[in-house]
Coordinates of C-alpha atoms in Angstrom, one line a residue:
M1 CA 0.0 0.0 0.0
T2 CA 1.4 3.4 -1.0
A3 CA 1.3 6.5 1.3
W4 CA -1.4 8.0 -0.9
E5 CA -3.6 4.9 -0.4
A6 CA -3.0 4.9 3.3
C7 CA -4.1 8.5 3.5
D8 CA -7.1 7.8 1.4
G9 CA -8.1 4.8 3.7
F10 CA -7.6 7.0 6.8
R11 CA -10.0 9.5 5.3
R12 CA -12.6 6.9 4.5
I13 CA -12.9 5.6 8.1
R14 CA -13.3 9.1 9.7
T15 CA -17.0 8.3 10.7
A16 CA -16.0 5.3 12.8
R17 CA -13.0 7.3 14.3
L18 CA -15.3 10.1 15.4
V19 CA -17.8 7.8 17.0
F20 CA -15.0 6.0 18.8
A21 CA -13.6 9.2 20.1
G22 CA -16.9 10.5 21.2
I23 CA -17.7 7.3 23.1
F24 CA -14.4 7.2 25.0
C25 CA -14.6 10.9 25.9
L26 CA -18.2 10.6 27.3
H27 CA -17.3 7.4 29.1
G28 CA -14.2 9.0 30.6
V29 CA -16.2 12.1 31.7
F30 CA -18.8 9.8 33.4
L31 CA -16.1 7.8 35.2
L32 CA -14.4 10.9 36.5
A33 CA -17.7 12.3 37.7
F34 CA -18.6 9.0 39.3
A35 CA -15.2 8.8 41.0
G36 CA -15.5 12.3 42.3
A37 CA -19.0 11.8 43.7
G38 CA -17.8 8.6 45.4
L39 CA -14.9 10.4 47.0
D40 CA -17.2 13.2 48.3
L41 CA -19.5 10.7 49.9
A42 CA -16.7 8.8 51.5
L43 CA -15.2 12.0 53.0
S44 CA -18.6 13.1 54.3
G45 CA -19.1 9.7 56.0
K46 CA -22.3 8.9 54.0
G47 CA -21.0 5.5 52.8
A48 CA -19.8 4.2 49.5
L49 CA -21.4 5.3 46.2
G50 CA -21.9 1.7 45.1
Q51 CA -24.2 1.1 48.2
N52 CA -26.8 3.4 46.8
P53 CA -29.2 1.3 44.6
G54 CA -30.2 4.3 42.4
T55 CA -26.6 5.2 41.7
L56 CA -25.7 1.6 41.0
G57 CA -28.5 1.5 38.5
I58 CA -27.1 4.5 36.7
V59 CA -23.7 2.8 36.5
I60 CA -25.3 -0.3 35.0
I61 CA -27.3 1.7 32.4
E62 CA -24.3 3.8 31.4
G63 CA -22.1 0.7 31.1
T64 CA -24.7 -1.0 28.9
L65 CA -25.1 2.0 26.7
A66 CA -21.3 2.4 26.3
A67 CA -21.0 -1.3 25.3
L68 CA -23.8 -0.9 22.7
A69 CA -22.2 2.3 21.4
V70 CA -18.8 0.5 21.1
N71 CA -20.5 -2.3 19.1
L72 CA -22.2 0.2 16.9
S73 CA -18.9 2.1 16.2
Y74 CA -17.2 -1.3 15.4
I75 CA -19.9 -2.0 12.9
L76 CA -19.4 1.5 11.3
L77 CA -15.6 0.8 11.2
I78 CA -16.1 -2.5 9.4
T79 CA -18.6 -0.9 7.0
D80 CA -16.1 1.9 6.2
L81 CA -13.3 -0.5 5.7
L82 CA -15.4 -2.6 3.4
S83 CA -16.4 0.5 1.5
S84 CA -12.7 1.5 1.2
R85 CA -11.8 -1.9 -0.2
L86 CA -14.6 -1.9 -2.7
A87 CA -13.6 1.6 -3.8
R88 CA -10.0 0.5 -4.2
K89 CA -11.1 -2.6 -6.2
A90 CA -13.1 -0.3 -8.5
E91 CA -9.9 1.7 -9.1
T92 CA -7.7 -1.4 -9.7
D93 CA -6.7 -3.0 -12.9
Y94 CA -7.7 -6.7 -12.6
L95 CA -4.7 -8.1 -14.5
T96 CA -1.8 -6.2 -13.0
G97 CA -3.1 -5.2 -9.6
V98 CA -2.1 -1.5 -10.1
Y99 CA -4.5 1.4 -10.6
N100 CA -6.7 1.4 -13.6
R101 CA -7.1 4.5 -15.8
G102 CA -9.7 6.1 -13.6
G103 CA -7.8 5.4 -10.4
I104 CA -4.5 6.8 -11.6
I105 CA -6.2 9.9 -13.0
Q106 CA -8.0 10.5 -9.7
M107 CA -4.7 10.0 -7.8
G108 CA -3.0 12.5 -10.1
E109 CA -5.7 15.1 -9.7
A110 CA -5.7 14.6 -5.9
M111 CA -2.0 15.8 -5.9
G112 CA -3.3 19.3 -6.8
Q113 CA -0.6 21.7 -8.0
E114 CA 2.4 20.3 -6.1
P115 CA 5.5 19.6 -8.1
L116 CA 5.1 16.4 -10.1
S117 CA 6.8 14.4 -12.8
I118 CA 4.9 11.8 -14.8
I119 CA 6.1 9.0 -17.1
I120 CA 4.0 7.5 -19.8
A121 CA 5.5 4.1 -20.7
D122 CA 4.5 2.0 -23.7
L123 CA 5.6 -1.6 -24.2
D124 CA 7.3 -1.8 -27.6
L125 CA 5.8 -4.0 -30.4
F126 CA 3.3 -5.5 -27.9
K127 CA 0.9 -6.6 -30.6
K128 CA 3.6 -8.6 -32.3
L129 CA 4.6 -10.2 -29.0
N130 CA 0.9 -11.2 -28.5
D131 CA 0.7 -12.6 -32.0
K132 CA 3.9 -14.6 -31.6
Y133 CA 3.5 -16.0 -28.0
G134 CA -0.2 -15.7 -27.4
H135 CA -2.3 -13.5 -25.1
A136 CA -1.4 -15.5 -22.0
A137 CA 2.2 -14.6 -22.6
G138 CA 1.2 -10.9 -23.2
D139 CA -0.6 -10.9 -19.9
K140 CA 2.5 -12.2 -18.2
V141 CA 4.6 -9.5 -19.7
L142 CA 2.2 -6.8 -18.5
R143 CA 2.3 -8.2 -15.0
N144 CA 6.1 -8.4 -15.2
F145 CA 6.3 -4.7 -16.2
A146 CA 4.0 -3.6 -13.4
D147 CA 5.9 -5.6 -10.8
T148 CA 9.3 -4.3 -12.1
V149 CA 8.1 -0.7 -11.9
E150 CA 6.5 -1.0 -8.4
K151 CA 9.8 -2.4 -7.0
N152 CA 11.6 0.7 -8.2
L153 CA 9.2 3.3 -6.9
R154 CA 9.0 5.2 -3.6
P155 CA 6.1 4.4 -1.3
W156 CA 4.3 7.7 -2.2
D157 CA 4.7 7.2 -6.0
A158 CA 1.8 5.7 -8.0
L159 CA 1.5 3.4 -11.0
G160 CA -1.5 2.8 -13.2
R161 CA -2.4 1.0 -16.3
F162 CA -3.4 3.7 -18.7
G163 CA -4.8 1.5 -21.3
G164 CA -3.7 -1.6 -23.2
E165 CA 0.1 -1.8 -22.9
E166 CA 0.4 1.8 -21.8
F167 CA 1.2 2.8 -18.2
L168 CA 1.2 6.1 -16.3
I169 CA 3.7 6.7 -13.4
L170 CA 3.2 9.6 -11.0
L171 CA 6.3 10.9 -9.2
P172 CA 5.3 13.6 -6.8
R173 CA 7.9 16.2 -5.7
L174 CA 10.5 14.8 -8.1
G175 CA 12.2 16.9 -10.8
A176 CA 12.6 16.0 -14.4
E177 CA 16.2 15.0 -14.2
R178 CA 15.7 12.5 -11.3
A179 CA 12.5 11.2 -13.0
S180 CA 14.6 10.7 -16.1
R181 CA 17.2 8.6 -14.2
I182 CA 14.4 6.5 -12.7
A183 CA 12.9 6.0 -16.2
E184 CA 16.3 5.1 -17.7
R185 CA 16.9 2.6 -14.9
L186 CA 13.5 1.0 -15.6
R187 CA 14.2 0.9 -19.3
W188 CA 17.5 -0.7 -18.7
E189 CA 16.1 -3.3 -16.3
I190 CA 13.3 -4.2 -18.7
E191 CA 15.7 -4.6 -21.6
K192 CA 17.7 -7.1 -19.5
T193 CA 14.6 -9.1 -18.4
E194 CA 14.0 -12.6 -19.6
I195 CA 10.6 -14.0 -18.7
P196 CA 10.4 -17.9 -18.7
W197 CA 8.0 -19.1 -21.3
E198 CA 7.6 -22.6 -22.8
S199 CA 10.5 -23.4 -25.1
Q200 CA 12.2 -19.9 -25.0
P201 CA 12.3 -16.9 -22.7
I202 CA 10.4 -13.7 -23.6
T203 CA 12.3 -10.4 -23.9
Y204 CA 10.8 -7.0 -24.5
T205 CA 11.5 -3.3 -24.3
V206 CA 9.7 -0.2 -23.4
S207 CA 9.6 3.4 -24.6
M208 CA 8.9 6.3 -22.1
G209 CA 7.9 10.0 -22.3
I210 CA 8.4 12.3 -19.3
S211 CA 6.9 15.6 -18.4
S212 CA 7.3 17.7 -15.2
R213 CA 5.7 20.5 -13.2
G214 CA 8.0 22.7 -11.1
E215 CA 7.3 24.6 -7.9
N216 CA 5.9 27.7 -9.6
E217 CA 4.3 26.1 -12.6
T218 CA 0.5 25.7 -13.0
K219 CA 0.3 22.9 -15.5
D220 CA -2.7 20.7 -14.9
L221 CA -2.6 16.9 -15.2
N222 CA -4.1 16.9 -18.7
R223 CA -1.3 19.1 -20.0
L224 CA 1.4 17.0 -18.3
I225 CA -0.1 13.9 -19.9
A226 CA -0.2 15.6 -23.3
E227 CA 3.5 16.6 -23.0
A228 CA 4.6 13.2 -21.8
D229 CA 2.6 11.6 -24.7
E230 CA 4.3 13.8 -27.2
A231 CA 7.7 12.8 -25.7
L232 CA 6.6 9.1 -25.9
Y233 CA 5.7 9.6 -29.6
T234 CA 9.2 11.0 -30.2
A235 CA 10.8 8.0 -28.4
K236 CA 8.8 5.6 -30.6
S237 CA 9.6 7.5 -33.8
L238 CA 13.4 7.4 -33.0
G239 CA 13.4 3.6 -32.9
R240 CA 11.8 2.7 -29.6
N241 CA 13.5 1.4 -26.4
R242 CA 14.2 5.1 -25.4
V243 CA 13.4 7.6 -22.8
V244 CA 12.5 11.1 -24.0
W245 CA 11.9 14.1 -21.7
F246 CA 9.6 17.0 -22.7
D247 CA 11.8 20.0 -21.7
S248 CA 10.2 23.4 -22.3
G249 CA 8.9 22.3 -25.7
Q250 CA 12.1 20.6 -26.6
M251 CA 12.6 16.9 -26.7
T252 CA 15.6 15.7 -24.7
I253 CA 16.7 12.1 -25.3
V254 CA 17.8 10.6 -22.0
R255 CA 19.5 7.7 -23.8
A256 CA 19.8 7.1 -27.5
S257 CA 19.9 3.3 -27.5
E258 CA 20.5 1.2 -30.5
P259 CA 17.8 -1.4 -31.4
L260 CA 18.6 -4.7 -29.8
P261 CA 20.2 -7.3 -32.1
G262 CA 17.6 -9.5 -33.8
R263 CA 14.7 -7.2 -32.7
E264 CA 12.7 -5.1 -35.1
A265 CA 13.2 -1.4 -34.5

């Protein structure tokens, strides 16, 4: 679970938390008042508070109500947790386990105008891979890519499947140069990956486009996506297996890699 998800879950269970807090505060006030009244009676020589049938009845009623309230708040807590899980499931891509398109867009919009770098990654020649090895192999490649990316991200970063073989990576409070280094490390790791499959391992590559929003910039998420998509198009047109950074309208190639031997450019 990322830090963003944890914060979202914490927000979702606020109802149960408020009920719990109210119950414990009221119960604590009652116990303090009860203890104070008992001390006054003891000091005045009128006997113990528990020896008064009327007072004892109040204690029993209060204890019963407190127990019922705790049970109710527990039910609210479970309900909120289930709602949170259902909401997370609705935002999750069933195949890879990362955010789906709606979920990752919602996550990006929730980041407001804070500094942000995004990466759009597209698996190269994925259709040909599917045609050659079959859709089951293609699914395995998609899961491998998602797993590889998640292992290289910080807890507060986010990954989502943007559609088909395209993924969106959100890197809050990370400048373009550091985002480029992360993207290049991912590209290199993917290039070296061999996925076991029947008679021969599957290899694949990925192209990536990067866009960033600095401290004083007001780019919205749609503009960042458009810029990263343009950079991705440049990476594809230059031969794939590349990382390109959209830098103030200019395209900066992070690494101009040559096509892998035996692989179509």
